[in-house]
Amino acid sequence: MDSLEAIDQELSNVNAQADRAFLQLERKFGRMRRLHMQRRSFIIQNIPGFWVTAFRNHPQLAPMISGQDEDMMRYMINLEVEELKHPRAGCKFKFIFQGNPYFRNEGLVKEYERRSSGRVVSLATPIRWHRGQDPQAHIHRNREGSTIPSFFNWFSDHSLLEFDRIAEIIKAELWPNPLQYYLMGEGPRRGIRDPARQPAESPRSFRFQSG
């Protein structure tokens, strides 16, 4: 029994060392990744219409974006996706806009947070619409002519599973490599492969379920 206890103690020590080493590596590569993300964001902000093009070229997001949504998203200059850790677990999406005739906000934030009970809730920035620009007051149609809710309803509706799909798609597909979607229309000329076959960096899994 003494031998087993000694082995268990040694294993505990090794596991503790591994945890510390992993944390140090995570911090190191996290800093490196943030640096590259900052450089990427700086470049993207100087490419007119980058994000609206990337969103409209994504095969799953495009049907959710109406013509008016597209006009509003032309003022979008940056997107940030941040994974929340201890003491909160979840994910935060931040859309940055230039001044525009549709709403007053410079940033729109949607956040998914797992509470201590295990329940996931979503919170979002109230959009301060200019008079007559609230998309709830308009009929929205996508490029196929289908009537759809405004993409911007995602920031105010916390119950529809369809809107949770938006979060999953942005986090797992669009955010890791937006360039491949921006260039989709130029793929054959630029040598860009089909995004469905393009390996992408996969963030840690986090299932979005609004509460």
Short mmCIF file of C-alpha atoms in Angstrom, two decimals:
data_model
loop_
_atom_site.label_atom_id
_atom_site.label_comp_id
_atom_site.label_asym_id
_atom_site.label_seq_id
_atom_site.Cartn_x
_atom_site.Cartn_y
_atom_site.Cartn_z
CA MET A 1 0.00 0.00 0.00
CA ASP A 2 2.86 2.35 0.82
CA SER A 3 4.26 1.78 -2.68
CA LEU A 4 0.91 2.61 -4.30
CA GLU A 5 0.57 5.76 -2.23
CA ALA A 6 4.08 6.82 -3.25
CA ILE A 7 3.27 6.27 -6.93
CA ASP A 8 0.01 8.21 -6.58
CA GLN A 9 1.90 11.09 -4.99
CA GLU A 10 4.49 11.05 -7.78
CA LEU A 11 1.71 11.07 -10.39
CA SER A 12 0.07 14.02 -8.64
CA ASN A 13 3.36 15.91 -8.73
CA VAL A 14 3.84 15.14 -12.44
CA ASN A 15 0.26 16.25 -13.22
CA ALA A 16 0.79 19.49 -11.30
CA GLN A 17 4.01 20.17 -13.23
CA ALA A 18 2.23 19.43 -16.52
CA ASP A 19 -0.58 21.82 -15.61
CA ARG A 20 1.89 24.60 -14.82
CA ALA A 21 3.82 23.96 -18.04
CA PHE A 22 0.62 23.97 -20.10
CA LEU A 23 -0.49 27.25 -18.52
CA GLN A 24 2.87 28.85 -19.32
CA LEU A 25 2.69 27.65 -22.94
CA GLU A 26 -0.90 28.83 -23.24
CA ARG A 27 0.06 32.29 -22.04
CA LYS A 28 3.11 32.43 -24.31
CA PHE A 29 1.27 31.43 -27.48
CA GLY A 30 -1.75 33.48 -26.44
CA ARG A 31 0.44 36.60 -26.46
CA MET A 32 1.87 35.64 -29.85
CA ARG A 33 -1.58 35.00 -31.26
CA ARG A 34 -2.91 38.34 -29.98
CA LEU A 35 -0.01 40.13 -31.67
CA HIS A 36 -0.83 38.51 -35.02
CA MET A 37 -4.54 39.23 -34.55
CA GLN A 38 -3.79 42.90 -33.90
CA ARG A 39 -1.71 43.09 -37.07
CA ARG A 40 -4.48 41.34 -39.02
CA SER A 41 -7.11 43.73 -37.67
CA PHE A 42 -5.00 46.76 -38.61
CA ILE A 43 -4.67 45.55 -42.20
CA ILE A 44 -8.36 44.62 -42.51
CA GLN A 45 -9.48 48.04 -41.27
CA ASN A 46 -7.74 49.54 -44.29
CA ILE A 47 -9.57 47.29 -46.79
CA PRO A 48 -12.95 48.88 -47.64
CA GLY A 49 -15.88 46.47 -47.30
CA PHE A 50 -13.76 43.57 -46.07
CA TRP A 51 -16.14 42.24 -43.44
CA VAL A 52 -19.38 42.72 -45.35
CA THR A 53 -17.79 40.84 -48.27
CA ALA A 54 -16.59 38.01 -46.03
CA PHE A 55 -20.04 37.67 -44.43
CA ARG A 56 -21.85 37.77 -47.78
CA ASN A 57 -19.50 35.17 -49.28
CA HIS A 58 -20.03 32.69 -46.44
CA PRO A 59 -22.52 30.10 -47.77
CA GLN A 60 -24.36 29.74 -44.46
CA LEU A 61 -24.36 33.37 -43.36
CA ALA A 62 -25.30 34.91 -46.71
CA PRO A 63 -28.97 33.71 -46.66
CA MET A 64 -29.37 35.39 -43.24
CA ILE A 65 -28.30 38.83 -44.51
CA SER A 66 -30.79 41.14 -46.18
CA GLY A 67 -30.06 44.01 -48.53
CA GLN A 68 -30.48 46.54 -45.73
CA ASP A 69 -28.24 44.45 -43.48
CA GLU A 70 -25.59 44.52 -46.18
CA ASP A 71 -25.83 48.31 -46.40
CA MET A 72 -25.34 48.58 -42.63
CA MET A 73 -22.48 46.10 -42.58
CA ARG A 74 -20.57 48.17 -45.15
CA TYR A 75 -19.70 50.43 -42.20
CA MET A 76 -18.22 47.51 -40.22
CA ILE A 77 -14.44 47.89 -39.86
CA ASN A 78 -13.49 45.24 -37.30
CA LEU A 79 -14.61 42.02 -35.67
CA GLU A 80 -13.23 40.62 -32.43
CA VAL A 81 -13.98 37.21 -30.95
CA GLU A 82 -12.81 36.61 -27.40
CA GLU A 83 -13.07 33.39 -25.45
CA LEU A 84 -14.08 34.03 -21.84
CA LYS A 85 -12.28 32.06 -19.17
CA HIS A 86 -12.30 31.85 -15.38
CA PRO A 87 -14.29 33.10 -13.57
CA ARG A 88 -16.61 33.26 -16.60
CA ALA A 89 -16.79 30.68 -19.39
CA GLY A 90 -18.17 31.58 -22.76
CA CYS A 91 -17.49 33.75 -25.78
CA LYS A 92 -17.78 37.44 -26.68
CA PHE A 93 -18.33 38.87 -30.17
CA LYS A 94 -17.57 42.53 -30.81
CA PHE A 95 -18.53 44.27 -34.08
CA ILE A 96 -16.86 47.68 -34.62
CA PHE A 97 -18.45 50.25 -36.96
CA GLN A 98 -17.65 53.62 -38.45
CA GLY A 99 -20.15 56.41 -37.95
CA ASN A 100 -23.19 55.60 -40.08
CA PRO A 101 -26.77 56.75 -40.78
CA TYR A 102 -28.33 53.63 -39.24
CA PHE A 103 -27.35 53.54 -35.55
CA ARG A 104 -25.31 55.51 -33.02
CA ASN A 105 -23.24 52.67 -31.53
CA GLU A 106 -19.57 52.43 -32.45
CA GLY A 107 -19.47 48.86 -31.13
CA LEU A 108 -22.06 46.10 -30.86
CA VAL A 109 -21.32 43.25 -28.47
CA LYS A 110 -22.98 39.86 -28.08
CA GLU A 111 -21.80 37.62 -25.27
CA TYR A 112 -22.53 34.02 -24.33
CA GLU A 113 -21.80 33.10 -20.73
CA ARG A 114 -22.07 29.82 -18.87
CA ARG A 115 -23.38 30.42 -15.37
CA SER A 116 -22.38 28.38 -12.32
CA SER A 117 -25.61 26.40 -12.72
CA GLY A 118 -24.41 25.23 -16.14
CA ARG A 119 -27.03 27.30 -17.95
CA VAL A 120 -25.82 29.38 -20.89
CA VAL A 121 -27.26 32.87 -21.28
CA SER A 122 -26.69 35.50 -23.95
CA LEU A 123 -26.35 39.24 -23.43
CA ALA A 124 -26.00 41.98 -26.03
CA THR A 125 -25.56 45.71 -26.55
CA PRO A 126 -28.88 47.55 -27.10
CA ILE A 127 -28.71 49.10 -30.55
CA ARG A 128 -29.47 52.84 -30.57
CA TRP A 129 -31.16 53.22 -33.96
CA HIS A 130 -31.49 56.47 -35.80
CA ARG A 131 -35.09 57.44 -36.41
CA GLY A 132 -36.79 55.15 -38.94
CA GLN A 133 -33.82 52.76 -39.26
CA ASP A 134 -34.87 49.98 -36.86
CA PRO A 135 -34.98 46.88 -39.10
CA GLN A 136 -38.03 45.60 -37.20
CA ALA A 137 -40.01 48.24 -39.09
CA HIS A 138 -38.99 46.91 -42.51
CA ILE A 139 -39.49 43.75 -44.55
CA HIS A 140 -36.16 42.05 -45.21
CA ARG A 141 -35.31 39.82 -48.15
CA ASN A 142 -32.09 38.02 -48.95
CA ARG A 143 -30.57 37.68 -52.41
CA GLU A 144 -32.87 34.77 -53.20
CA GLY A 145 -35.89 36.97 -52.46
CA SER A 146 -36.89 35.07 -49.31
CA THR A 147 -38.32 37.06 -46.41
CA ILE A 148 -35.95 36.83 -43.45
CA PRO A 149 -35.42 38.54 -40.07
CA SER A 150 -32.70 41.16 -40.02
CA PHE A 151 -29.25 39.85 -39.18
CA PHE A 152 -29.10 42.61 -36.56
CA ASN A 153 -31.96 40.94 -34.66
CA TRP A 154 -29.21 38.62 -33.44
CA PHE A 155 -28.19 41.33 -30.99
CA SER A 156 -31.65 41.62 -29.43
CA ASP A 157 -33.19 38.13 -29.68
CA HIS A 158 -31.81 35.60 -27.22
CA SER A 159 -34.16 32.73 -27.88
CA LEU A 160 -33.93 31.59 -31.51
CA LEU A 161 -31.62 28.66 -32.18
CA GLU A 162 -31.04 30.02 -35.68
CA PHE A 163 -29.27 32.98 -34.10
CA ASP A 164 -27.11 30.65 -31.98
CA ARG A 165 -25.95 29.09 -35.26
CA ILE A 166 -24.66 32.52 -36.26
CA ALA A 167 -22.41 32.55 -33.19
CA GLU A 168 -21.10 29.07 -33.90
CA ILE A 169 -20.38 29.84 -37.57
CA ILE A 170 -18.57 33.11 -36.79
CA LYS A 171 -16.46 31.55 -34.03
CA ALA A 172 -15.53 28.30 -35.76
CA GLU A 173 -15.34 29.34 -39.43
CA LEU A 174 -15.36 33.04 -40.25
CA TRP A 175 -13.16 34.40 -37.45
CA PRO A 176 -10.22 31.94 -37.73
CA ASN A 177 -9.69 32.69 -41.43
CA PRO A 178 -11.87 35.50 -42.84
CA LEU A 179 -9.58 36.01 -45.84
CA GLN A 180 -10.70 32.78 -47.49
CA TYR A 181 -14.30 34.02 -47.50
CA TYR A 182 -13.36 37.53 -48.60
CA LEU A 183 -11.57 36.03 -51.61
CA MET A 184 -14.15 33.38 -52.46
CA GLY A 185 -15.35 35.22 -55.55
CA GLU A 186 -11.74 35.41 -56.76
CA GLY A 187 -10.86 31.84 -55.79
CA PRO A 188 -10.04 30.37 -59.22
CA ARG A 189 -7.92 33.41 -60.13
CA ARG A 190 -6.13 33.68 -56.78
CA GLY A 191 -5.65 29.96 -56.23
CA ILE A 192 -7.84 29.94 -53.12
CA ARG A 193 -9.36 26.55 -52.45
CA ASP A 194 -12.96 25.86 -51.56
CA PRO A 195 -13.41 26.97 -47.89
CA ALA A 196 -15.20 23.72 -47.15
CA ARG A 197 -11.91 21.91 -47.83
CA GLN A 198 -9.62 24.53 -46.34
CA PRO A 199 -8.24 23.48 -42.95
CA ALA A 200 -9.11 26.10 -40.36
CA GLU A 201 -7.97 26.76 -36.84
CA SER A 202 -10.65 25.36 -34.57
CA PRO A 203 -11.32 27.30 -31.37
CA ARG A 204 -12.25 25.34 -28.30
CA SER A 205 -15.70 23.89 -28.54
CA PHE A 206 -18.40 25.87 -26.79
CA ARG A 207 -22.01 24.96 -27.45
CA PHE A 208 -24.26 28.00 -27.62
CA GLN A 209 -27.65 27.52 -26.03
CA SER A 210 -29.49 30.68 -25.10
CA GLY A 211 -31.23 30.75 -21.80
#
